[in-house]
Coordinates of C-alpha atoms in Angstrom, one line a residue:
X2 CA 139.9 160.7 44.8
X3 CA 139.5 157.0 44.9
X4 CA 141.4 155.6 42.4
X5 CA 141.9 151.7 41.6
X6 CA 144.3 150.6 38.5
X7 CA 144.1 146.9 38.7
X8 CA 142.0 143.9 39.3
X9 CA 142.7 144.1 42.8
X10 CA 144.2 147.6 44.7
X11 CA 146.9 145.9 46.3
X12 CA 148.1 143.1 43.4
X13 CA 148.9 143.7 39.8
X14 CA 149.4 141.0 37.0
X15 CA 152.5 140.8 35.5
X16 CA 152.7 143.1 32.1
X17 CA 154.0 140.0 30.4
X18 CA 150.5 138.6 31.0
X19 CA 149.5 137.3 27.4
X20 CA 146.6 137.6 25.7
X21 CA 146.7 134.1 24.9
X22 CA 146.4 130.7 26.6
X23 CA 142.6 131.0 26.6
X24 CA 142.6 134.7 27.6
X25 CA 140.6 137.2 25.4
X26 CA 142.2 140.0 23.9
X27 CA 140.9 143.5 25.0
X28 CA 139.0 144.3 21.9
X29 CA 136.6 141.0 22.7
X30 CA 135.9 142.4 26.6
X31 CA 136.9 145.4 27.7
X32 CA 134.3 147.5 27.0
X33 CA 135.5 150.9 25.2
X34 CA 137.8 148.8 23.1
X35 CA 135.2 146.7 22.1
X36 CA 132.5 150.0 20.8
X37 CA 135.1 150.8 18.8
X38 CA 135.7 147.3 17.1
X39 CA 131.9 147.2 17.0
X40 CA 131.5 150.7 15.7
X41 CA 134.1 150.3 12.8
X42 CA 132.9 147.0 11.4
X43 CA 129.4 148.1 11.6
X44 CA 129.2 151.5 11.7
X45 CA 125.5 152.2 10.5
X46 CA 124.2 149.3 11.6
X47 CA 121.0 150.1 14.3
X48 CA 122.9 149.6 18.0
X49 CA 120.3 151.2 20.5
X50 CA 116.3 152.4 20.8
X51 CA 115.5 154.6 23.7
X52 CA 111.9 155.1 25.5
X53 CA 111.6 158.9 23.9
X54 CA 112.5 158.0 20.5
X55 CA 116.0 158.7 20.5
X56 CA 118.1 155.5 18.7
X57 CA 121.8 155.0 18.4
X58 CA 123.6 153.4 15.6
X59 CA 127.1 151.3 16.6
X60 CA 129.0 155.1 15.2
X61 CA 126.5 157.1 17.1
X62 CA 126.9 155.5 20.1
X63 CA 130.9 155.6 19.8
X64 CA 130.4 159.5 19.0
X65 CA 128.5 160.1 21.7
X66 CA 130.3 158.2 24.3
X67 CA 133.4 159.6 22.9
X68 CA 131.9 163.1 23.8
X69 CA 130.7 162.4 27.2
X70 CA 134.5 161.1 28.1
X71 CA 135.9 163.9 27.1
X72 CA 133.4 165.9 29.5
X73 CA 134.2 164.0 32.2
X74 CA 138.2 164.8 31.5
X75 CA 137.0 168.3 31.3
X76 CA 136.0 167.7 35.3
X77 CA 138.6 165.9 36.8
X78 CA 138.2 162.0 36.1
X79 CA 141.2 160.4 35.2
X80 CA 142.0 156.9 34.6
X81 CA 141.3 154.3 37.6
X82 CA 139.1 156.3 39.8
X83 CA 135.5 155.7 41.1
X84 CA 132.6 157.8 39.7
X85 CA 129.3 157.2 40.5
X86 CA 125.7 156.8 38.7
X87 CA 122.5 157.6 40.3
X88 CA 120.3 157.6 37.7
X89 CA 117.3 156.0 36.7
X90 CA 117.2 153.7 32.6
X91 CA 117.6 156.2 29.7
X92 CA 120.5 156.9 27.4
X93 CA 122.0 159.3 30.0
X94 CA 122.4 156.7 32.4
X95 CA 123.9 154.7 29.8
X96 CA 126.1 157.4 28.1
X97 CA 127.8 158.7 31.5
X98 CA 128.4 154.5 32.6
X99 CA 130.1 154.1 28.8
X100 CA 132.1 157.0 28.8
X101 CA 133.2 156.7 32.4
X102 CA 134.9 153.4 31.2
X103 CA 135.5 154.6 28.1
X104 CA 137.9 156.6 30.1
X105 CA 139.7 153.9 31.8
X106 CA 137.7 155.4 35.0
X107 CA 135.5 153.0 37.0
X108 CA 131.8 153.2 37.4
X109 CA 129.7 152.8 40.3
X110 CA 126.0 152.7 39.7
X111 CA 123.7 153.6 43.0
X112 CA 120.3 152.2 43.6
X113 CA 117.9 154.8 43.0
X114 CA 116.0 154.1 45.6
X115 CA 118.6 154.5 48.1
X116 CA 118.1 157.4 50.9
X117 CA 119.6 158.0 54.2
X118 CA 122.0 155.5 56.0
X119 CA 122.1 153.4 53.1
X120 CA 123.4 156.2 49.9
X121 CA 125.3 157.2 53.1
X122 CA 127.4 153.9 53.2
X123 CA 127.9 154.1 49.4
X124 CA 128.8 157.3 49.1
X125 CA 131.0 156.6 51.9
X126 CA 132.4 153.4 51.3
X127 CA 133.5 154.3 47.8
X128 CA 134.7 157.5 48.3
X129 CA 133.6 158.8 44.8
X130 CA 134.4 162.9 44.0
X131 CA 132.2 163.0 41.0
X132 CA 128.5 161.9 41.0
X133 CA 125.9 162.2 38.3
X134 CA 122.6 162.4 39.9
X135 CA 119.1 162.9 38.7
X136 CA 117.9 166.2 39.9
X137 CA 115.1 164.4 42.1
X138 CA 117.5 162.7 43.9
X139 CA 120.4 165.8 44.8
X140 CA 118.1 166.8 47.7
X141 CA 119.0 163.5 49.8
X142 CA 122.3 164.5 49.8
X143 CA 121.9 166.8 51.9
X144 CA 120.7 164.5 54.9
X145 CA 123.9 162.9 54.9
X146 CA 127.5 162.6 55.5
X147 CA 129.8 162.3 52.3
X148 CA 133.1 164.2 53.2
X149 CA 134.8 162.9 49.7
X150 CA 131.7 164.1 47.5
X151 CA 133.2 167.2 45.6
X152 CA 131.3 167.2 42.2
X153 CA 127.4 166.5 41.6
X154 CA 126.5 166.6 38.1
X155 CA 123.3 166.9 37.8
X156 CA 120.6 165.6 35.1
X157 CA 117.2 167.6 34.4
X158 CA 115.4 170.0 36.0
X159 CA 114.9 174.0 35.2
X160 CA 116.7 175.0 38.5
X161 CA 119.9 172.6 39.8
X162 CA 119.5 171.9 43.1
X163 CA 122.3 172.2 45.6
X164 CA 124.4 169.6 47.6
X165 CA 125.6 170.4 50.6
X166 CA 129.3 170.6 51.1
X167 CA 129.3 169.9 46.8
X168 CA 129.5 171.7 44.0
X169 CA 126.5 171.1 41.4
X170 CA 127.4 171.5 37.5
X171 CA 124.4 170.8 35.1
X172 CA 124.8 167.5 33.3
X173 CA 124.3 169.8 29.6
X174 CA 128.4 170.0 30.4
X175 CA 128.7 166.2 29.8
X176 CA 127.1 166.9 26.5
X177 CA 128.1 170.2 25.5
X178 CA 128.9 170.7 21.4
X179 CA 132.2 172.3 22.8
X180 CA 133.8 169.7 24.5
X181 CA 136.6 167.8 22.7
X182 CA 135.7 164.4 22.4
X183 CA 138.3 161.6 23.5
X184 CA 140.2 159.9 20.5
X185 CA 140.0 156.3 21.6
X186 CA 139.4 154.4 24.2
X187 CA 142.2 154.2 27.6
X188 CA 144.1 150.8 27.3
X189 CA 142.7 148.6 29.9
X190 CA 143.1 145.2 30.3
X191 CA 141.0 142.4 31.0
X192 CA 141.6 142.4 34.5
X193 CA 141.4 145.9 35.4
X194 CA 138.0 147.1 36.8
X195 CA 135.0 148.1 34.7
X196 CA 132.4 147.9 37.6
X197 CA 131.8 148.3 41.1
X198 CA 128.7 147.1 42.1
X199 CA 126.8 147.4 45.7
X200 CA 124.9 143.8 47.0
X201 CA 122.8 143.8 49.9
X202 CA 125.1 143.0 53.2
X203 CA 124.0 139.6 55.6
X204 CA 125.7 140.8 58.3
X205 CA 127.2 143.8 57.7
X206 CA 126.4 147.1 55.2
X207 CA 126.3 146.7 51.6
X208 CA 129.4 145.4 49.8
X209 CA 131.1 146.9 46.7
X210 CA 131.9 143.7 44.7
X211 CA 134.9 144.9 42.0
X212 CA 134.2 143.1 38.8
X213 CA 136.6 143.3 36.4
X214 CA 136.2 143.0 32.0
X215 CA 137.0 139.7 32.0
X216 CA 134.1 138.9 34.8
X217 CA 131.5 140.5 32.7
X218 CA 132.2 139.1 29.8
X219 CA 132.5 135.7 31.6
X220 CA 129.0 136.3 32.4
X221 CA 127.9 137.0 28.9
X222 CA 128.4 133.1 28.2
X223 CA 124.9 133.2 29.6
X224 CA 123.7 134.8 26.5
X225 CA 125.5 132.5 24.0
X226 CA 122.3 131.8 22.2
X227 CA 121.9 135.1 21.2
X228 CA 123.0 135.9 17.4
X229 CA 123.9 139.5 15.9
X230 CA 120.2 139.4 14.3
X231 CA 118.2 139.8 18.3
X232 CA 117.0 142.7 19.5
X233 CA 117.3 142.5 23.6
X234 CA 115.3 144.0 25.8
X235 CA 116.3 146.1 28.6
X236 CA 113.7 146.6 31.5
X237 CA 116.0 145.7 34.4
X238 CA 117.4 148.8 36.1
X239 CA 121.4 149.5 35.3
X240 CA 122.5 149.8 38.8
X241 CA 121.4 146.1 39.6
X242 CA 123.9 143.1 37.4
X243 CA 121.3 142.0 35.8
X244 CA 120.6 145.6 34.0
X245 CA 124.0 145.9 33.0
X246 CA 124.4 142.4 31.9
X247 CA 121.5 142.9 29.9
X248 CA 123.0 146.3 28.6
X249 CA 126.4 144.5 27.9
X250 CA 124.6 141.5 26.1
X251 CA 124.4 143.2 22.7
X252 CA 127.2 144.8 22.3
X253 CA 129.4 141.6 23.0
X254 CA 127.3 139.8 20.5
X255 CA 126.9 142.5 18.3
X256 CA 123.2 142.7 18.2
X257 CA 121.1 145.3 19.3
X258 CA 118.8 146.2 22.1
X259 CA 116.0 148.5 23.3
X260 CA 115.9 150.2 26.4
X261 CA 112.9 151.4 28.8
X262 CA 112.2 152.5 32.4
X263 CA 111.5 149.4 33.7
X264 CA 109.1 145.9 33.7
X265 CA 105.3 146.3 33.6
X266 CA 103.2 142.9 33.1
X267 CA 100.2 145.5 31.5
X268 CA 102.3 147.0 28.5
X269 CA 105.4 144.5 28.1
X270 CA 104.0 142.4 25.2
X271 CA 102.9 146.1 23.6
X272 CA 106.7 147.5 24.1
X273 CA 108.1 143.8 22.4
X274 CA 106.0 144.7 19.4
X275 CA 107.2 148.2 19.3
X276 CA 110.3 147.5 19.5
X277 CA 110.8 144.8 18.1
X278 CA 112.5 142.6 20.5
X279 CA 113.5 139.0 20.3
X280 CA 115.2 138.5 23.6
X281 CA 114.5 139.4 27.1
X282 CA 115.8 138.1 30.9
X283 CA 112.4 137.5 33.1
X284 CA 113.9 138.4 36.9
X285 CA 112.1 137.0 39.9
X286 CA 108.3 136.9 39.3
X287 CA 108.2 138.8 35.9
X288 CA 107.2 135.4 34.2
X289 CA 104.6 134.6 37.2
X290 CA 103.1 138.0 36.4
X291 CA 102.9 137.7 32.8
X292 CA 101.9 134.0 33.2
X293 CA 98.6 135.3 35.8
X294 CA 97.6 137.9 33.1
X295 CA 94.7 136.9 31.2
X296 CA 95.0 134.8 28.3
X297 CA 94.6 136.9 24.8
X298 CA 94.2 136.0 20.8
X299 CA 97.6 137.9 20.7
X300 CA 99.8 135.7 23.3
X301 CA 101.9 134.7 19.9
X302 CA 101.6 137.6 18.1
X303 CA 105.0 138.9 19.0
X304 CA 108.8 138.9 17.8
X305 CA 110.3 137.0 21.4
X306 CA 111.8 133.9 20.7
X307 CA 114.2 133.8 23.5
X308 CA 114.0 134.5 27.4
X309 CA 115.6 133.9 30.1
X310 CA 114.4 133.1 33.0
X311 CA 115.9 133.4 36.5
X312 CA 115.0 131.6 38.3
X313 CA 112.8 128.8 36.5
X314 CA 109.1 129.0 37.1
X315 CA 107.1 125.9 38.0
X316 CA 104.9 126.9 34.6
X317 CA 108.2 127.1 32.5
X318 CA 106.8 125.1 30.2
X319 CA 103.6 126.9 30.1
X320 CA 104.7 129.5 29.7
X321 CA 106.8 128.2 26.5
X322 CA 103.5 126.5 25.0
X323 CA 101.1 130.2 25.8
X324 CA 103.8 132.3 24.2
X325 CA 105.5 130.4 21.8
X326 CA 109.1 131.3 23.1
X327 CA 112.3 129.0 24.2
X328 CA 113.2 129.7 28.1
X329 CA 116.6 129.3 29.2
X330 CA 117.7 129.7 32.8
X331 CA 121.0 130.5 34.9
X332 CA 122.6 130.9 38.4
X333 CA 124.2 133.9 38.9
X334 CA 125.4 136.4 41.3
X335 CA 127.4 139.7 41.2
X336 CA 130.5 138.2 42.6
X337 CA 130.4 135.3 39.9
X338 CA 129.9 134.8 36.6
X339 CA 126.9 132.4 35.4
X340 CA 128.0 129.2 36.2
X341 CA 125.1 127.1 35.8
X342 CA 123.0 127.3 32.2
X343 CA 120.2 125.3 31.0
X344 CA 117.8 125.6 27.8
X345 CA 116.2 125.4 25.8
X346 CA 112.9 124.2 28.1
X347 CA 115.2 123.0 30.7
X348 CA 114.0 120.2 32.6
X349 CA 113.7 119.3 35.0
X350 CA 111.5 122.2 36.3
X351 CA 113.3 124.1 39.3
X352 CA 117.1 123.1 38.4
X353 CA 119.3 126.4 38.2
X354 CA 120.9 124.1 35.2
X355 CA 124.4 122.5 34.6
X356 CA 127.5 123.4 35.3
X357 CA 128.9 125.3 32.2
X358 CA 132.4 125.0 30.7
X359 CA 135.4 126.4 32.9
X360 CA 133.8 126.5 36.2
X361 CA 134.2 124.1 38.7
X362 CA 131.5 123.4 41.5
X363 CA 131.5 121.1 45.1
X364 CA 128.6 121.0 47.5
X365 CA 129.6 121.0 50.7
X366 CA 129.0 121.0 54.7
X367 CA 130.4 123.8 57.1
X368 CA 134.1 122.6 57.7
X369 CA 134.4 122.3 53.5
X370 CA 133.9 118.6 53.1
X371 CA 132.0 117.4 50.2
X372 CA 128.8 116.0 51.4
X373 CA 127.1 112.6 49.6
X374 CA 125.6 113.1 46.0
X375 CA 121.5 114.0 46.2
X376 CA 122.6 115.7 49.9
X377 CA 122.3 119.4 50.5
X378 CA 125.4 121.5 51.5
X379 CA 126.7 125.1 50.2
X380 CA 127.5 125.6 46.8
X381 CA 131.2 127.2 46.3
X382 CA 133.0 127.9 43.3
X383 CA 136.0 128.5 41.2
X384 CA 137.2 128.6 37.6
X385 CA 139.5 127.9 35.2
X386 CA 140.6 130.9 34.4
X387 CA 141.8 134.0 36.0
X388 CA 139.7 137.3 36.7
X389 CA 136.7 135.3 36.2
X390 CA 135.1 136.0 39.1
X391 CA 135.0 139.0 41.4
X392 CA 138.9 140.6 42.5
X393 CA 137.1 140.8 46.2
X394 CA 135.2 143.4 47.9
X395 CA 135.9 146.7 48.2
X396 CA 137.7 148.2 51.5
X397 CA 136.5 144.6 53.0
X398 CA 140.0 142.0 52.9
X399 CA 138.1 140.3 55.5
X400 CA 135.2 139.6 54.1
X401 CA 136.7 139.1 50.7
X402 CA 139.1 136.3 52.3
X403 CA 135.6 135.0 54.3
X404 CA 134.0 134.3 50.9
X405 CA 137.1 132.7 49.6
X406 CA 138.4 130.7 51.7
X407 CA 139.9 127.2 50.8
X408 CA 140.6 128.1 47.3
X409 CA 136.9 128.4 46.7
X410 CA 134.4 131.1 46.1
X411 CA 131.1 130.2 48.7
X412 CA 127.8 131.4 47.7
X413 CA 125.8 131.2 50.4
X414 CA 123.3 129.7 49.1
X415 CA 122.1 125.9 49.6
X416 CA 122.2 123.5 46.8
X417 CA 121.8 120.1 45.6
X418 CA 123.2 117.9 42.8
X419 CA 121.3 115.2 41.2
X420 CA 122.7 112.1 39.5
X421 CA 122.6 114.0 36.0
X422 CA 124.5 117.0 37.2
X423 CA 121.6 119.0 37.1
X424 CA 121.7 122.0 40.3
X425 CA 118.8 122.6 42.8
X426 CA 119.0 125.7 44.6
X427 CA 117.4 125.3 48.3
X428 CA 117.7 127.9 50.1
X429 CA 119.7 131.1 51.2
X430 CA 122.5 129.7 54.2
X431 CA 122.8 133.8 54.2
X432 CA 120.3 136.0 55.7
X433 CA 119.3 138.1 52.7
X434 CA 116.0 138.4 51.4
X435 CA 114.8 138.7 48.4
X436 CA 111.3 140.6 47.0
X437 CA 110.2 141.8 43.9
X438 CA 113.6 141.3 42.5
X439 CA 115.5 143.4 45.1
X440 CA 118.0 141.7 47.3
X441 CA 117.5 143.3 50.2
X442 CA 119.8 143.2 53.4
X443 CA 118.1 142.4 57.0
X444 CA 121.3 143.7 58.6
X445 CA 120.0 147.1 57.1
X446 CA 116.5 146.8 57.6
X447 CA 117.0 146.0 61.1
X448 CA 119.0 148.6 61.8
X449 CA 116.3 151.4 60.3
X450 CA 113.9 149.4 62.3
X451 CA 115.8 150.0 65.7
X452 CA 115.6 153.7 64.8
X453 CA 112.0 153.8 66.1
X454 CA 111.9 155.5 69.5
X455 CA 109.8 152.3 70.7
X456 CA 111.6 149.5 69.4
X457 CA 114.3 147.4 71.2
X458 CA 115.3 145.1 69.0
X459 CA 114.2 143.8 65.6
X460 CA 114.4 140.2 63.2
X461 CA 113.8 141.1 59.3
X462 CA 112.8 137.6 57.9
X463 CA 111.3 135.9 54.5
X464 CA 107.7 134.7 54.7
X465 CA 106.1 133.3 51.6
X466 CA 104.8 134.9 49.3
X467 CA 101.7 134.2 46.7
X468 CA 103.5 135.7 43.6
X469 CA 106.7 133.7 44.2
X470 CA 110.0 135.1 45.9
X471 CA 110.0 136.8 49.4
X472 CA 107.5 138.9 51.6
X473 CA 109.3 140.9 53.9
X474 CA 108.3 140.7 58.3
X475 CA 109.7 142.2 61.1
X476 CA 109.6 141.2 64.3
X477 CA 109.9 143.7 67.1
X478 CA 110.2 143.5 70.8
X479 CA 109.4 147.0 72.4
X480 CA 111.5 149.1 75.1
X481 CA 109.9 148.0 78.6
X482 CA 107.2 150.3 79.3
X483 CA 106.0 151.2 75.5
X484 CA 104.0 150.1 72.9
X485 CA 104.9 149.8 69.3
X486 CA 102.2 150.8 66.5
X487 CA 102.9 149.4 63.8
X488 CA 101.8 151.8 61.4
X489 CA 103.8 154.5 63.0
X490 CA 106.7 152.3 62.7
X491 CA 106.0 151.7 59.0
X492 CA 105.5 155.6 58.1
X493 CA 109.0 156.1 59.7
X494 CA 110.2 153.3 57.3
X495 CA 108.7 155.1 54.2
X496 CA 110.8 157.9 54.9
X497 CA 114.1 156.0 55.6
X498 CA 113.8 153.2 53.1
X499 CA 113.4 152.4 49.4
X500 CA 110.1 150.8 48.8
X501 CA 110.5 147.6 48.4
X502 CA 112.6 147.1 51.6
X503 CA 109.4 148.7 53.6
X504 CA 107.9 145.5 55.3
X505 CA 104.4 143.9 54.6
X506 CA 104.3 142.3 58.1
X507 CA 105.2 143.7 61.7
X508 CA 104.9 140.8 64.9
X509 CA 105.2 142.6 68.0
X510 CA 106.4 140.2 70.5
X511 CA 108.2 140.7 74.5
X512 CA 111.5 139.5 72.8
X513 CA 113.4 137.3 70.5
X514 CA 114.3 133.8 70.9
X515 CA 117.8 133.7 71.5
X516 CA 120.7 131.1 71.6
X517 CA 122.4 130.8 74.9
X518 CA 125.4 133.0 72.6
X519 CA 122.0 135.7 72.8
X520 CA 122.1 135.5 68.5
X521 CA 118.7 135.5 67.6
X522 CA 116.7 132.2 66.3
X523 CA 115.4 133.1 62.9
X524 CA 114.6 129.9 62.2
X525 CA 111.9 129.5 65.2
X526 CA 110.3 132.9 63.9
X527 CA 110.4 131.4 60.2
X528 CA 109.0 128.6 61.2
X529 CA 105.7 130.6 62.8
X530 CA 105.4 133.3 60.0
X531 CA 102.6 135.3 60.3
X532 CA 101.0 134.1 63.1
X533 CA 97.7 135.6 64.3
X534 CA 97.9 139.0 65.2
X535 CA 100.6 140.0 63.3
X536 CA 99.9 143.1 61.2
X537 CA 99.9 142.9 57.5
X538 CA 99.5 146.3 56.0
X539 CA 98.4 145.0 52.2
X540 CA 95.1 143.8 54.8
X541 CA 94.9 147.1 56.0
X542 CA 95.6 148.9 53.0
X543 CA 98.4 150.7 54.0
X544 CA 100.2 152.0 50.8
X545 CA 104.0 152.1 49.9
X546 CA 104.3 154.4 47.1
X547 CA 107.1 153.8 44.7
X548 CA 108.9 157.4 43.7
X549 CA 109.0 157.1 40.0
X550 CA 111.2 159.7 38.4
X551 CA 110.0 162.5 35.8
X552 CA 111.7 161.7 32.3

């Protein structure tokens, strides 16, 4: 079992560490304490409204979490070790994630879409012993190596599946009427982990960022105009930060929130009405989507008053004007904690915002030197207070010491400053990309590329696309001798990848530019894009189904 007491495996704060000085106590972070403050000063207060009817008031929502804990006792978890979550939105999901803190345990929530090298690496990398998995999802285990998976528990389905080399337990034992619940919450502190969360790799695998209470609730400064009277809306997935903010958001501010599967621009202003909602985070091109839509009598005949919206549209303010709401925006990342904030109708248009309270911020060249004010550099970090920002990356003190060196946490990202302080974000000195609001890693996607019998070697790259964000390419250069289709390629990709890393472009070329260090030039191939010839398979009408899972 992987087990991980403090902020950091190998450092732990003094015990003398007070609660004071600026420092929360546990009851206003960490999050099992906090359900119960919550629950006992507003016990039948309405907390939580599920997609199949199911709601939750602050007492219910201790009760049950209370019960699932005490499940997961039943099976082994004990305080400080890593469980995972591979389940899609729904009040199990949520449930198992509460209780597993609730426990003083850590959770670690798995993309859903994740299959072969990449749930691998997870599975792997964290070394969890307990899993609850949808039943849909079980039989990927079984292509895979995960030699510290003991314990799938598994949700829905008449028959559970089996996982190889692990037992499967039906996830009705999490729930069971015969399980003892636990009395209270374990005693963690501020520091100690709540989360461990997997971001898409530049040049490496996927990294498990540890994110401690007093991160998260860091974070939730993002939300401060949100009062105890909002309803939230949850349509972001809760293996992704910005689901579990958004799942975290109400119960710090004691409000409440409903819950669904996930975004669709064709029902979302019918599921605001339902509902009820008065807040909502707009990731990516959710706004652009909603924004294309046709205009309707009923664009203001809603409850939203507040969204957020990361990052800020060009049609910001059109989009306040059409729909009568305030828009706010952020910077973020899983490794940080919102430091940048602007709203309401933050101007000007395409600033990430202002540097908010606590946080301290430089822009600077490669060797860490400040460059001039209006220049672009790399933004990097730090703040004020301790635990604030990510205790490092799992298994990884290399890359954990890369990130921070100098004192200062880098983004990787390119930024600039104007002479108000306002922050531009330029563009990604990493080589991630970034569709449909998936990160997605092209040290990854170029590795399942390279699978293909025919291919040599592969570039993953961002070309532009319409809707905003990224469209996905890769360039291949064939083994001497072959041909690559690239449709075969791509129906070898459908099989090996989620959907939205499977590429819209292919560019078959005799090889990539290289440096005379033979690393490739992304930059030259950026620079072409989708020159003629290359094969776009939305053109072709090659489909990429996306596996939605049976409620």
């Amino acid at each position: 079992m992987t087990h991980l007491h403090d902020g950091h495996p190998s450092a732990s704060p003094a015990a003398s560490h007070p609660e004071t000085r600026g420092f929360p106590l546990g009851e206003e972070c960490v999050l099992g304490l906090m359900l119960e403050a919550r629950a006992k000063a507003n016990p039948d207060k309405v907390f939580a409204i599920f997609e199949d009817g199911a709601t939750w008031t602050y007492a219910q929502a201790l009760e049950e979490v209370r019960t699932t804990a005490g499940a997961l006792r039943d099976l082994g978890v004990r305080e400080g070790e890593l469980v995972g979550i591979w389940l899609p939105n729904g009040k199990p999901a949520l449930r198992v994630w509460w209780a597993i803190n609730y426990l003083g345990a850590v959770a670690v929530p798995i993309n859903t879409a994740y299959k072969g090298a990449l749930i691998e690496h997870v599975l792997r990398d964290s070394a969890v012993s307990l899993l609850v998995a949808h039943h849909e999802l079980v039989p990927r285990l079984d292509a895979v190596e995960h030699e510290a998976l003991r314990t799938v528990v598994v949700l829905g389905g008449r028959v559970t599946p089996e996982a190889r080399g692990a037992e499967t337990v039906p996830a009705e034992r999490l729930w069971a009427s015969d399980t003892t619940p636990l009395a209270r919450a374990a005693d963690r502190k501020p520091w100690d982990l709540e989360l461990i969360v997997y971001t898409s790799g530049t040049t490496g695998p996927s990294k498990g960022v540890m994110m401690p209470y007093f991160q998260i609730h860091q974070a939730m400064l993002t939300y401060q105009w949100l009062s105890a009277d909002d309803r939230f809306l949850i349509n972001l997935p809760l293996f992704h930060v910005s689901g579990l903010g958004a799942a975290l958001v109400p119960l710090q501010y004691g409000a409440s929130f409903a819950m669904v599967a996930d975004f669709s621009t064709t029902t979302f202003w019918d599921v605001v009405r339902r509902y009820d909602c008065t807040a909502v985070l707009l990731m990516g091109v959710m706004a652009t989507f909603l924004m294309k839509a046709t205009p309707s009598p009923r664009d203001r005949d809603h409850p939203l008053r507040l969204v957020q919206m990361v990052p800020l549209a060009e049609d910001a303010q059109a989009f306040h004007e059409r729909f009568g709401v305030d828009v706010y925006t952020c910077f973020n990342m899983t490794e940080i904690s919102s430091p940048l904030l602007a709203g309401p109708q933050p101007s000007p248009i395409g600033s990430c915002g202002r540097l908010r309270p606590g946080i301290e911020a430089r822009i600077v060249d490669e060797h860490d030197l400040d460059v001039p004010e209006g220049e672009t550099g790399e933004l990097i970090l730090r703040s004020e207070l301790p635990w604030a920002m990510m205790s490092g990356y799992l298994n990884r003190p290399d890359a954990t010491a890369e990130v921070w060196r100098n004192g200062w946490f880098h983004t990787g990202d390119v930024f600039r400053r104007d002479e108000t302080g306002a922050y531009f974000f330029v563009d990604r000195v990493k080589d991630a990309l970034r569709r449909r609001g998936e990160n997605i890693s092209s040290y990854e996607l170029e590795a399942e590329v390279c699978r293909h019998p025919a291919v040599r070697e592969a570039a993953a790259i961002a070309v532009p696309s319409p809707v905003g964000e990224d469209d996905v390419m890769v360039v291949v250069a064939p083994v001497p001798g072959v041909e690559i289709d690239p449709e075969d390629l791509l129906r070898q990709l459908v099989d090996q990848l989620p959907h939205f890393m499977v590429p819209r472009y292919v560019r078959v070329v005799p090889d990539l530019p290289k440096t005379p260090t033979a690393k490739v030039q992304k930059h030259l191939l950026r620079s072409e894009g989708a020159v003629e010839g290359t094969y776009d398979r939305e053109a072709t009408g090659f489909k990429v189904a996306r596996q939605r899972l049976s409620r």
